[in-house]
Short mmCIF file of C-alpha atoms in Angstrom, two decimals:
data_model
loop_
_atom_site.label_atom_id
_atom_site.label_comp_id
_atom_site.label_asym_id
_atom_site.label_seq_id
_atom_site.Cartn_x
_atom_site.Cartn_y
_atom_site.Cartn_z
CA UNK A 207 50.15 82.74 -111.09
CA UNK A 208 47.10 83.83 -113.25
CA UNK A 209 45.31 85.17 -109.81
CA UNK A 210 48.66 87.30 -109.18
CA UNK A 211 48.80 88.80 -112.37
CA UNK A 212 44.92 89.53 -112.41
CA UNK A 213 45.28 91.24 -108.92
CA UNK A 214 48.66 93.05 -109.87
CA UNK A 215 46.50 94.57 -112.75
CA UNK A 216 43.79 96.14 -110.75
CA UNK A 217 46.58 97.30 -108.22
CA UNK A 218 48.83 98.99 -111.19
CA UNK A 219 45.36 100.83 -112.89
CA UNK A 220 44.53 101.91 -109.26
CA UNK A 221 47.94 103.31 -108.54
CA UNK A 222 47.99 104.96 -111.67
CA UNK A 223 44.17 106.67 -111.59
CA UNK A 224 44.44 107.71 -107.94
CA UNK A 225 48.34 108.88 -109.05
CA UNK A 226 46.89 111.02 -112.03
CA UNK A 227 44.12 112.17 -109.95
CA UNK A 228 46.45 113.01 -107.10
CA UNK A 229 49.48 114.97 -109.02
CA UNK A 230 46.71 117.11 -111.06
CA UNK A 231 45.10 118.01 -107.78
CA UNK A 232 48.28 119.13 -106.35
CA UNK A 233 49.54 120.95 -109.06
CA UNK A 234 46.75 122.75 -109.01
CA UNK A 235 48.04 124.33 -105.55
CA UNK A 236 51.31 124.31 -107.26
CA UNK A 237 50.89 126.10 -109.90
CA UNK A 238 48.94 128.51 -108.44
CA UNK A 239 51.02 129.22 -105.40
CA UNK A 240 54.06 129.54 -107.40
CA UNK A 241 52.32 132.04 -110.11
CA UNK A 242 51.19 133.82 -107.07
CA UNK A 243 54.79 134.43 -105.50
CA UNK A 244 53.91 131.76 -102.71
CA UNK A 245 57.48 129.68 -102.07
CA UNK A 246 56.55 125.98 -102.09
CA UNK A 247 58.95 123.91 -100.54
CA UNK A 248 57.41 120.31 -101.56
CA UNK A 249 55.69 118.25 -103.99
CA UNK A 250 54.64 115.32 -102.45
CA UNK A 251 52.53 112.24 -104.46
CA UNK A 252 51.57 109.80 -101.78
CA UNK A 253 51.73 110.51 -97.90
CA UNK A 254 54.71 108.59 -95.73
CA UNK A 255 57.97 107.61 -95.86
CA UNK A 256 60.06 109.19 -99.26
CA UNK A 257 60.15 106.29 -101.84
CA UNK A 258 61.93 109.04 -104.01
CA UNK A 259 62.89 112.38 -104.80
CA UNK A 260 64.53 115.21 -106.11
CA UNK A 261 65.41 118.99 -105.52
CA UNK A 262 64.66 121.05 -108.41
CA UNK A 263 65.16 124.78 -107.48
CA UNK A 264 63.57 125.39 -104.35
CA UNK A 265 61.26 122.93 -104.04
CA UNK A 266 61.77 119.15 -103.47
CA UNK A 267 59.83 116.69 -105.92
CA UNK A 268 58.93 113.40 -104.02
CA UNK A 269 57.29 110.09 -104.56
CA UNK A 270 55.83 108.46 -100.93
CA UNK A 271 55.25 105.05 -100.06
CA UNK A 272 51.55 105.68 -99.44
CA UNK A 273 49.84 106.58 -102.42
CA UNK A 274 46.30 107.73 -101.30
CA UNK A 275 47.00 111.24 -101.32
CA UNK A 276 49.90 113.82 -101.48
CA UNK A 277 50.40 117.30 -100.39
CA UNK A 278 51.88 120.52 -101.66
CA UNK A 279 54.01 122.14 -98.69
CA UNK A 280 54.58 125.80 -98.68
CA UNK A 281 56.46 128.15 -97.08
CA UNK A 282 55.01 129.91 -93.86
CA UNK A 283 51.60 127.81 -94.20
CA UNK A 284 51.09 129.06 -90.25
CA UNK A 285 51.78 132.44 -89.22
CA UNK A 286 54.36 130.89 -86.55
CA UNK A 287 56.68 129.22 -88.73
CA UNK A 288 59.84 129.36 -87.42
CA UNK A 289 61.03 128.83 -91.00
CA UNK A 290 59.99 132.19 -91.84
CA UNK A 291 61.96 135.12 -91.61
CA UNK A 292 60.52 138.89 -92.00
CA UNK A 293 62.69 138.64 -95.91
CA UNK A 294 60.64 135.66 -96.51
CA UNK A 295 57.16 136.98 -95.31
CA UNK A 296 56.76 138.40 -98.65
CA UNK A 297 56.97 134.87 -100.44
CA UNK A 298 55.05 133.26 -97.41
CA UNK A 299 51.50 131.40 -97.66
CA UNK A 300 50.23 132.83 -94.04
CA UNK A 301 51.66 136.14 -94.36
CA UNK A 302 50.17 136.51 -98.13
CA UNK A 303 46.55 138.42 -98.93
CA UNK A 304 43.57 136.54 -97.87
CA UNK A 305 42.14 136.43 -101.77
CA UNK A 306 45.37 135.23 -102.73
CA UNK A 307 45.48 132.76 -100.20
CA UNK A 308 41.77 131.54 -101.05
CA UNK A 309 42.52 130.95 -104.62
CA UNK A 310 45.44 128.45 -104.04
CA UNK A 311 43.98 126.35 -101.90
CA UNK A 312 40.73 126.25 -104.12
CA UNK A 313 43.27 125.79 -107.23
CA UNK A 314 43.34 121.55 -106.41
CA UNK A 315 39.70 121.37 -106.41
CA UNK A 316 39.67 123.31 -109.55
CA UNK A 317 41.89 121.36 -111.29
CA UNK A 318 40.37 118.22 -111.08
CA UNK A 319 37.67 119.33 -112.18
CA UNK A 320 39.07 120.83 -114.85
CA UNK A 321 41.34 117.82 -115.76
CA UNK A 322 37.43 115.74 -116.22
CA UNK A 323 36.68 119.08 -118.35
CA UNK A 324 39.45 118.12 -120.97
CA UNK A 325 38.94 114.30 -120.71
CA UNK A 326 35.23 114.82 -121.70
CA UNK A 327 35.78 117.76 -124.20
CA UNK A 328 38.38 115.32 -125.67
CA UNK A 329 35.84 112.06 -125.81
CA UNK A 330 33.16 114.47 -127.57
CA UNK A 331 35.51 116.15 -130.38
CA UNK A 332 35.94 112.24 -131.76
CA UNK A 333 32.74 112.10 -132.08
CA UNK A 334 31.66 109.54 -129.73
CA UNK A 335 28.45 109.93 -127.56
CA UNK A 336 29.24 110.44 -123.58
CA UNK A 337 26.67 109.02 -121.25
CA UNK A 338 25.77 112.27 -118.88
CA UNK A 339 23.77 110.84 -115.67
CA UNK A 340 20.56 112.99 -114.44
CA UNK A 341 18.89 113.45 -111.05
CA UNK A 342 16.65 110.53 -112.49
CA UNK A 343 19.81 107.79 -111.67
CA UNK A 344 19.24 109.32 -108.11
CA UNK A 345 16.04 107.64 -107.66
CA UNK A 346 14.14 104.11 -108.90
CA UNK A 347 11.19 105.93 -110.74
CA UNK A 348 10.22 103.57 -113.29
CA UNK A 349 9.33 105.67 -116.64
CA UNK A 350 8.36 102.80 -119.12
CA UNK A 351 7.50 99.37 -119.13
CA UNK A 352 8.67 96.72 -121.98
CA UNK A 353 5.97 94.79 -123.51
CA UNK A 354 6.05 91.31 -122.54
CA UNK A 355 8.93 91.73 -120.34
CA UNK A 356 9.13 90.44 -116.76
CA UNK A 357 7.94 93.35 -115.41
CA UNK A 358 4.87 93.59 -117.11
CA UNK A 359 4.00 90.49 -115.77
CA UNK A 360 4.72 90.87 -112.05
CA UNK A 361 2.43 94.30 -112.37
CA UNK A 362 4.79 96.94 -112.45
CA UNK A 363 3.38 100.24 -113.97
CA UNK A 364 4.38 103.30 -115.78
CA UNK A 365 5.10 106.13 -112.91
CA UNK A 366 5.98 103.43 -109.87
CA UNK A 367 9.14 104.26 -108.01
CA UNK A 368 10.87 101.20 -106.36
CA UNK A 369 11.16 101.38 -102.51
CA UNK A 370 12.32 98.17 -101.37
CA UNK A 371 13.57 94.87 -103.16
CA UNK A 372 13.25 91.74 -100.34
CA UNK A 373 14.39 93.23 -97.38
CA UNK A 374 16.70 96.03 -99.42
CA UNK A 375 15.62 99.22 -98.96
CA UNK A 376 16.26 101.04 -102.42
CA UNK A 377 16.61 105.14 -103.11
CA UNK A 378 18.89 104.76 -106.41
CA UNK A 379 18.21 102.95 -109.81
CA UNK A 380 21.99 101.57 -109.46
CA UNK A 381 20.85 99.45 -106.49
CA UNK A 382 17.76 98.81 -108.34
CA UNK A 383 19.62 96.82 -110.71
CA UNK A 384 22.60 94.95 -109.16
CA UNK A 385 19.95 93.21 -107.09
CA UNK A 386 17.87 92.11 -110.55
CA UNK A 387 21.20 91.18 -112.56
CA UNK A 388 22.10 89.33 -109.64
CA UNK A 389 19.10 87.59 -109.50
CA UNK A 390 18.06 85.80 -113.17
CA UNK A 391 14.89 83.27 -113.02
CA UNK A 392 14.53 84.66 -109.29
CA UNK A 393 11.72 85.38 -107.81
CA UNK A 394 11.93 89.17 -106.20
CA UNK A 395 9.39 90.27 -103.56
CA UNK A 396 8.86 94.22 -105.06
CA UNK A 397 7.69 96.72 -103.16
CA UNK A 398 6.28 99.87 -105.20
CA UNK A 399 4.97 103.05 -104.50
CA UNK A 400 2.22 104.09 -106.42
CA UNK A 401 -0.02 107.06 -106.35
CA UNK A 402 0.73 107.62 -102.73
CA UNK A 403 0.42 103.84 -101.93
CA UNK A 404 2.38 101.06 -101.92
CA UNK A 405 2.12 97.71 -103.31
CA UNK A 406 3.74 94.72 -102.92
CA UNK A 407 4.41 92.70 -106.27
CA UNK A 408 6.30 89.32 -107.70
CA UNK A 409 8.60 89.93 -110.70
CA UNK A 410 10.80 87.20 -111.86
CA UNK A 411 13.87 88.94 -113.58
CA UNK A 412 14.39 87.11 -117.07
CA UNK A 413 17.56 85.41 -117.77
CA UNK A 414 19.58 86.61 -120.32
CA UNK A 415 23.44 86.53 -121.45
CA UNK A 416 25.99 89.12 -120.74
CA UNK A 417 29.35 89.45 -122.21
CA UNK A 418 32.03 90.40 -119.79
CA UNK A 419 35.31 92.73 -121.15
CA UNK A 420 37.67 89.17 -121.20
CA UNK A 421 34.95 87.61 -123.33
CA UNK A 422 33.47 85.13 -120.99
CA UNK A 423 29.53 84.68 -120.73
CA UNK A 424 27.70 85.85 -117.61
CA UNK A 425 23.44 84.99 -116.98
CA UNK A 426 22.23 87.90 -115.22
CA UNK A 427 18.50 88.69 -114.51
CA UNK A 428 16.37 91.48 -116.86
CA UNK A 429 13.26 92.90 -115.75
CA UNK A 430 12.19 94.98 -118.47
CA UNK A 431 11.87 98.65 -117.51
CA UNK A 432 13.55 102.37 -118.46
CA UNK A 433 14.32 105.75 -116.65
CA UNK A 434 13.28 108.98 -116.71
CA UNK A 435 15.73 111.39 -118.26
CA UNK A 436 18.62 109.38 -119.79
CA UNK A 437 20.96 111.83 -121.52
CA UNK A 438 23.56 110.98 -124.18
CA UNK A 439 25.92 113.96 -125.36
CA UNK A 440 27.16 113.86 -128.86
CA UNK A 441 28.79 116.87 -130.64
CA UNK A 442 27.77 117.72 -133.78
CA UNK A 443 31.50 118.73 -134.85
CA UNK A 444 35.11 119.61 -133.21
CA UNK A 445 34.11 123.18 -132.43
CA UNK A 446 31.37 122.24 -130.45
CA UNK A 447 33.41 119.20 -128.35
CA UNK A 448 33.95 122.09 -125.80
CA UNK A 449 31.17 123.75 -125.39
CA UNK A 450 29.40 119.99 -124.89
CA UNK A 451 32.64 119.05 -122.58
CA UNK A 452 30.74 121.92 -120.05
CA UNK A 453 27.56 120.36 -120.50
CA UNK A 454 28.46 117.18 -119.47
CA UNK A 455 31.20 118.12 -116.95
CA UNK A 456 28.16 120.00 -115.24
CA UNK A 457 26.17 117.12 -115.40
CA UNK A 458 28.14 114.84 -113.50
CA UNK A 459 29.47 118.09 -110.84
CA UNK A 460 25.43 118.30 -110.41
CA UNK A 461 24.98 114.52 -109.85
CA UNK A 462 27.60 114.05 -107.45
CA UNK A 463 26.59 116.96 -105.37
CA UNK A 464 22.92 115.90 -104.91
CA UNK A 465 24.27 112.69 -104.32
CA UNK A 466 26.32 113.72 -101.45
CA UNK A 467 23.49 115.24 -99.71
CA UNK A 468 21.26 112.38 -100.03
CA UNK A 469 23.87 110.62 -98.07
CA UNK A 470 23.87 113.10 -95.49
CA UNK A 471 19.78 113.23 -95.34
CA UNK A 472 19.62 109.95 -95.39
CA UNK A 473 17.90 109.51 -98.93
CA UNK A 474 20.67 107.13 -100.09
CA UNK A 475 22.38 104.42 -98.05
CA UNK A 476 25.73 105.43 -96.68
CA UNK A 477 26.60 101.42 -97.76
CA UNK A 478 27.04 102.84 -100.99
CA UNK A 479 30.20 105.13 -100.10
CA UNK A 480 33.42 103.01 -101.95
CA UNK A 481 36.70 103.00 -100.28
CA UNK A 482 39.88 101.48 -102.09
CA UNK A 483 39.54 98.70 -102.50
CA UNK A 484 35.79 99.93 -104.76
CA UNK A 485 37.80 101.85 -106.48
CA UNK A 486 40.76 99.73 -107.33
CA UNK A 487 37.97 97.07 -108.31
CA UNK A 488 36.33 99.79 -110.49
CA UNK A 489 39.81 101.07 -111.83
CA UNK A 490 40.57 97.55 -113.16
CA UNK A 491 37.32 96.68 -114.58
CA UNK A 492 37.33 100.18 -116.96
CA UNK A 493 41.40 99.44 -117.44
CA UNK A 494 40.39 96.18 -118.95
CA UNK A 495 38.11 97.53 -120.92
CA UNK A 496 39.45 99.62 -123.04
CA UNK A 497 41.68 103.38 -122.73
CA UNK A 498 38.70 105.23 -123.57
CA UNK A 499 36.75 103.76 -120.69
CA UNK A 500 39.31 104.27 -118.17
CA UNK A 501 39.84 107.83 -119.25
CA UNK A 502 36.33 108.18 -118.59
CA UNK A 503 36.60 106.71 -115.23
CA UNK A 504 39.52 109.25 -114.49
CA UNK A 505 37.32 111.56 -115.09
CA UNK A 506 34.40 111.03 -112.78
CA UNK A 507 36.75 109.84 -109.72
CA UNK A 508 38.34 113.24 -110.67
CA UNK A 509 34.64 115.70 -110.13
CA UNK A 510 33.95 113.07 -106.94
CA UNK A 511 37.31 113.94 -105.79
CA UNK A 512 36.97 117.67 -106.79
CA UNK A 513 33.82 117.81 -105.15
CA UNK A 514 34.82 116.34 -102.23
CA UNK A 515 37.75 117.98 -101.28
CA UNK A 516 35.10 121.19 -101.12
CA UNK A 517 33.30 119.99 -97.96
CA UNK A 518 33.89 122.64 -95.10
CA UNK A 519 35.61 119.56 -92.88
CA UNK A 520 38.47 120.71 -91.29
CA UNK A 521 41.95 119.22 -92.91
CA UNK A 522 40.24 119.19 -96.22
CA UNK A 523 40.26 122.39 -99.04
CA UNK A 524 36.95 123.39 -98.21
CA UNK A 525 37.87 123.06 -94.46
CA UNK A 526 40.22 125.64 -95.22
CA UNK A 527 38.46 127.30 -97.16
CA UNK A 528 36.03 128.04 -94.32
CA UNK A 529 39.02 129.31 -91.97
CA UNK A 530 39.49 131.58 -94.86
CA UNK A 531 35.61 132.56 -94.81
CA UNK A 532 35.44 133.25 -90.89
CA UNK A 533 38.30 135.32 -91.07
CA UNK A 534 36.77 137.83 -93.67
CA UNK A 535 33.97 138.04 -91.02
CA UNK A 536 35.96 138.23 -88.31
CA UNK A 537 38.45 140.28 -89.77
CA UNK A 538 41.38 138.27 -88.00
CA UNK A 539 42.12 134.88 -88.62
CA UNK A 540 41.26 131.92 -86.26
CA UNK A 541 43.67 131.24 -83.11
CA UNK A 542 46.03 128.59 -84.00
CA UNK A 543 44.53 126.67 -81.20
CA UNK A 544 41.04 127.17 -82.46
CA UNK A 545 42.54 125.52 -86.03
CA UNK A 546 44.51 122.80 -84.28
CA UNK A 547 41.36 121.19 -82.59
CA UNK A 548 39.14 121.73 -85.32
CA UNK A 549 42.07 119.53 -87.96
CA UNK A 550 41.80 117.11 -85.20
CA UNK A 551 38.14 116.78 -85.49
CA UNK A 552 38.65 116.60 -89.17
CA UNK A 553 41.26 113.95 -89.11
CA UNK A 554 39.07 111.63 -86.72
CA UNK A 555 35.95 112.24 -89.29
CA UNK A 556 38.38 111.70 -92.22
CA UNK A 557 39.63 108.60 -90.80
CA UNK A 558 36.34 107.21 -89.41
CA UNK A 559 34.80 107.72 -92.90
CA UNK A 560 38.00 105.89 -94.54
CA UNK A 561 37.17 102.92 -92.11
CA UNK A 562 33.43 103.20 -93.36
CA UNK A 563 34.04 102.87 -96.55
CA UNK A 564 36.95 100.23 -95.97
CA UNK A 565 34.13 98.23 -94.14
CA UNK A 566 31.76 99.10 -97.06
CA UNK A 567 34.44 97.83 -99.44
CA UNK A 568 34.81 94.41 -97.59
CA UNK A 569 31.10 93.89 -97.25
CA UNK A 570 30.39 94.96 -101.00
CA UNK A 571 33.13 92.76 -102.94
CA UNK A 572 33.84 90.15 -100.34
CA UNK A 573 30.78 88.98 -98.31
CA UNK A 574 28.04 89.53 -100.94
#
């Protein structure tokens, strides 16, 4: 019964993250097609079969059975919709301006990164300190060394950067230390890279206790060193909260991007991309912890998922907004059939990446 309840908690604070982060994004295309004279004909949280729903005006509200998305459906979204008639072609989506058309479908994007813009501006004007990550949580480049600590005594130095734990590879200082928490009293085989060299040291990660958000104990493993460029934002009243809010909502916008093209180059295992189970995991944990820590976790799953959605892969906004960007040059839009196979290409990388990170998911929480 306990093991129910615990899993029905993670499940309700996923739901309601990915719901939040799903309804802003979507009214971001809302709003803006609607302000923009753009019919929309649904509101849709979730993808699938209608759980609920209601007609308000002209558009139809509704609540699907699949909540990992949603969608905002507009009038005329191809040029031949039969739904359209020449009346209508003046409140259609295909038939409107190309600027106008560019702004709603960046508006979702937008929004959720706006919606981590008020979260954040919100956490500074208490007067709490936000953690904002740098380009040094990107790498393992080991700034300072503890006296006396366990890494002084396995030989780690000042200026090393961390290339391999065992037979881990490491690029971030996240991997860095999962693998020494994991491992108190352990001995780690360390590989270092120094002054255009590397080394190969022993460091045995000290044991120390860890209190968990439910209060129970944990022993994981210390070894004793700092990064490079650890920034905390604080505001020094209310009036600055918002002005700080863009600092650190920049931040993270920054990190994420850089982070997404290590991936692609290779720099960063791809084993770190989270599906949802990660996130549901992640969702809990925060939930459990406290309002103020979930908020903040809103908030970041809201820039990854801003940033995201900003790719140029077909059937995502930036997809789109790439159509939009060849047909300025072009000065016609794409064939239908040109966008057809090119959503299909999309949906097959979409989906292939969603059974990555499902796999990643598995691996991660399950088999490690």
């Amino acid at each position: 019964m306990q093991a129910i309840q615990h899993y029905g908690f993670y499940f309700v604070s996923f739901v309601i993250a990915l719901g939040a982060l799903v309804a802003f994004h979507e009214f971001g295309h809302f709003w803006v097609a609607r302000r923009s004279g753009v019919k929309v004909l649904k509101f849709s949280i979730g993808f699938g079969p209608k759980l609920m729903g209601r007609q308000v005006g002209e558009t139809e509200y509704v609540v699907s059975a699949i909540p990992l998305g949603g969608y905002v459906k507009m009038l005329g979204e191809d040029l031949s919709d039969p739904e359209v008639s020449e009346e209508d072609k003046t409140r259609s989506f295909a038939h409107a301006p190309l600027l106008k058309r560019i702004v709603i479908v960046a508006a979702g994007p937008v929004f959720n990164l706006l919606l981590a813009y008020v979260i954040f501006t919100a956490w500074l004007a208490t007067g709490a300190p936000l953690f904002v990550p740098t380009f040094a949580d990107l790498t393992s480049n080991v700034e300072t060394v503890v006296p006396g600590s366990a890494a002084e005594a396995g030989g780690v130095r000042s200026g090393d950067r961390i290339v391999q734990i065992g037979d881990k590879r490491i690029a971030t200082w996240q991997e860095m230390t999962d693998i020494i928490k994991r491992s108190p009293g352990a001995p780690l085989k360390i590989v270092v890279e120094r002054t255009g060299r590397t080394e190969t040291l022993t460091v045995t990660p000290t044991p120390r206790k860890e209190k968990l958000a439910d209060g129970t104990e944990v022993e994981v493993g210390q070894m004793g060193i700092t990064k490079a460029n650890k920034a905390v934002v604080r505001s020094d009243n209310v009036l600055m909260a918002p002005i700080d809010g863009l600092d650190a909502t920049w931040g993270w916008i920054k990190l994420t991007v850089v982070g997404i093209a290590k991936m692609i180059t290779r720099e960063i295992s791809a084993d770190n991309i989270g599906g949802p189970l990660t996130i549901a995991k992640i969702s809990g944990d925060a939930a459990s912890q406290g309002v103020s820590n979930y908020l903040f976790l809103i908030a970041i799953l809201s820039i990854n998922l801003g940033v995201l959605n900003l790719l140029p892969i077909p059937i995502l906004d930036g997809g789109h907004l790439l159509f939009f960007a060849i047909e300025a040059i072009k000065r016609q839009p794409l064939s239908i059939r040109s966008r057809e196979v090119a959503q299909q290409v999309g949906l097959v990388l979409l989906i292939g990446l969603m059974l990555f990170a499902f796999r990643n998911d598995i691996v991660n929480l399950w088999l490690k």
